[in-house]
Coordinates of C-alpha atoms in Angstrom, one line a residue:
X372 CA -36.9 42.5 8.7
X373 CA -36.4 43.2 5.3
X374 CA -33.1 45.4 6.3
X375 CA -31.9 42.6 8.1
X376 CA -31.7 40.3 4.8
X377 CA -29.8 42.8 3.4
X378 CA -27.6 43.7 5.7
X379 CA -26.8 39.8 6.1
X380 CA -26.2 39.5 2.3
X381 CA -24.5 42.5 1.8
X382 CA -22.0 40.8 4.6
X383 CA -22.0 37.7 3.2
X384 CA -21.4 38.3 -0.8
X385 CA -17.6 39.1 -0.2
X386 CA -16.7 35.9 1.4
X387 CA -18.9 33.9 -1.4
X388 CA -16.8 35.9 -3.9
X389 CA -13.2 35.1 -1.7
X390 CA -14.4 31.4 -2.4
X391 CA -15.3 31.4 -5.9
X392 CA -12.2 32.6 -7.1
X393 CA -9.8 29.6 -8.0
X394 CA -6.5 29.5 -6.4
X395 CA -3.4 28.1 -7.6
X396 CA -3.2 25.3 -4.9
X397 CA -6.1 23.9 -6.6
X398 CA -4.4 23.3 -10.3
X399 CA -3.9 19.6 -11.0
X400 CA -1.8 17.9 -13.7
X401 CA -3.1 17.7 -17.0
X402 CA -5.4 13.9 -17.3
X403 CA -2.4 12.5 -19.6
X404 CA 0.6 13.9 -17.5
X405 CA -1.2 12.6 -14.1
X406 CA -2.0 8.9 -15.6
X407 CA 1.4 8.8 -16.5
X408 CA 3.0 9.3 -13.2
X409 CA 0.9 7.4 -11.2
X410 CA 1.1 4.3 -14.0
X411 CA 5.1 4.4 -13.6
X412 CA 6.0 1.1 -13.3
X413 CA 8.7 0.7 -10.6
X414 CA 10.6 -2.7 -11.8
X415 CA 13.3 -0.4 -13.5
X416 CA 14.4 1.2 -10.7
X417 CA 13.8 -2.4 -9.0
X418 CA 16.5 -3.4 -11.4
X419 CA 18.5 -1.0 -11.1
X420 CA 19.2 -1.2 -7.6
X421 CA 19.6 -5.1 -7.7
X422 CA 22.4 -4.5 -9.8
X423 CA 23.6 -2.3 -7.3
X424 CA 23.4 -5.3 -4.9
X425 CA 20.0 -4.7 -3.4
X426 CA 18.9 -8.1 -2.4
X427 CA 15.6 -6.6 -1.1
X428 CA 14.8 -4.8 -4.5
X429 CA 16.3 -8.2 -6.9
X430 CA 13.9 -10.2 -4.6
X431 CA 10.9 -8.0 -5.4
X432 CA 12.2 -7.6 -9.5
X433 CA 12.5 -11.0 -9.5
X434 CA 8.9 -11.9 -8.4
X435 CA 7.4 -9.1 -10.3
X436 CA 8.8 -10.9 -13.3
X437 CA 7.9 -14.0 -12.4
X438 CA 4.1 -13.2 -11.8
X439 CA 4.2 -10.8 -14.8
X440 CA 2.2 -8.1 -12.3
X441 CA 3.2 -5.7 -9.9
X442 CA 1.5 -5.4 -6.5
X443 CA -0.4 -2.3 -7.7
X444 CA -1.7 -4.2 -11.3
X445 CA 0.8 -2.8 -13.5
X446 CA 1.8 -5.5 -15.7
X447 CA 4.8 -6.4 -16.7
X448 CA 6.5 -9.1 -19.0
X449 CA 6.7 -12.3 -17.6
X450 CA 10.4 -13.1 -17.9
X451 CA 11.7 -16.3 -16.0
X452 CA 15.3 -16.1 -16.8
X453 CA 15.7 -12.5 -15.7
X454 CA 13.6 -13.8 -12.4
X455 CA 15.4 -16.3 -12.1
X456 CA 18.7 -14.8 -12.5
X457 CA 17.2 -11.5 -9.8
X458 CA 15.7 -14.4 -7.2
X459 CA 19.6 -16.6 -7.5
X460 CA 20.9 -13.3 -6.1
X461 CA 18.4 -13.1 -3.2
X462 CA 18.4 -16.6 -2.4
X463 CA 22.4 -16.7 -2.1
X464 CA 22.4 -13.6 0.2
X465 CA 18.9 -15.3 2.4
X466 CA 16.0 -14.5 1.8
X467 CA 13.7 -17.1 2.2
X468 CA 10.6 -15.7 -0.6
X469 CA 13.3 -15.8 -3.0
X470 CA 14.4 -19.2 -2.3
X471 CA 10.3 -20.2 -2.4
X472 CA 10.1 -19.1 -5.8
X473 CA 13.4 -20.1 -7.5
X474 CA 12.2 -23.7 -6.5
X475 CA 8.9 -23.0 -7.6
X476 CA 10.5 -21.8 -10.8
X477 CA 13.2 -24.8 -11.1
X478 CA 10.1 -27.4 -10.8
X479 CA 7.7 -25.5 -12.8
X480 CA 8.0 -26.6 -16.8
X481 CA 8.9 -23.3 -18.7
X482 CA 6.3 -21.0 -20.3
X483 CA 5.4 -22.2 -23.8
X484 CA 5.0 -19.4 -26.3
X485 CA 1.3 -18.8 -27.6
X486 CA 0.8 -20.5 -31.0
X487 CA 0.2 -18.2 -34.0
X488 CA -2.5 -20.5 -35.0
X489 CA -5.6 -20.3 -32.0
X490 CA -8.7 -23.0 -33.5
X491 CA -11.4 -20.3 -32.6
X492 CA -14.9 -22.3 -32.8
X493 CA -18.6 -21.5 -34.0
X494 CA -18.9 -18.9 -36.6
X495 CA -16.4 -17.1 -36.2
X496 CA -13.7 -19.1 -37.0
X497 CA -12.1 -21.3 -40.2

């Protein structure tokens, strides 16, 4: 019995060692260089092929701008004249979403900027 075990580990310690070593499918990115990629936002390349006459991709720029958010979370700055300007060249060649939000955006008032001055109560402020 006792040459069995051995005989069964002696078989088996080559394939343990064939799996322990690290192969080069298995290198990842560095944490910073990974994070970066995957947080790319994609309203430049949105942009630039609206100006290429994309009405699909000025559509999406536009409401990405509007909403100040892409689908995936990524902010962006909320810009309603660019929107505007991105969902007036959508609208004219259709699309429907783009005509939804330009009237949104024509009724809406326009975004005040923050005040410098916030009145923060309690103890902490004055």
């Amino acid at each position: 019995m006792n040459h069995f075990c051995k005989l069964v580990a002696m078989t088996l310690f080559p394939f343990g060692l064939v799996l322990a070593i690290p192969s080069h499918a298995q290198t990842t990115l560095p944490a910073g260089e990974a994070g970066a990629a995957a947080r790319a936002s994609p309203l430049p390349d949105l942009e630039r092929r609206a100006a290429l006459g994309d009405t699909s991709a000025a559509e999406m720029a536009g409401e990405f701008l509007y909403v100040g958010q892409t689908p995936d979370g990524i902010a962006v700055r909320r810009d309603w004249h660019r929107a505007r300007g991105y969902l007036s060249q959508a609208a004219a060649a259709g699309r429907p979403q783009a005509r939804l939000l330009l009237e949104r955006i024509d009724s809406s008032p326009p975004p005040s900027a923050p005040d410098e001055e916030l009145y923060v109560p309690g103890p902490y402020g004055c």
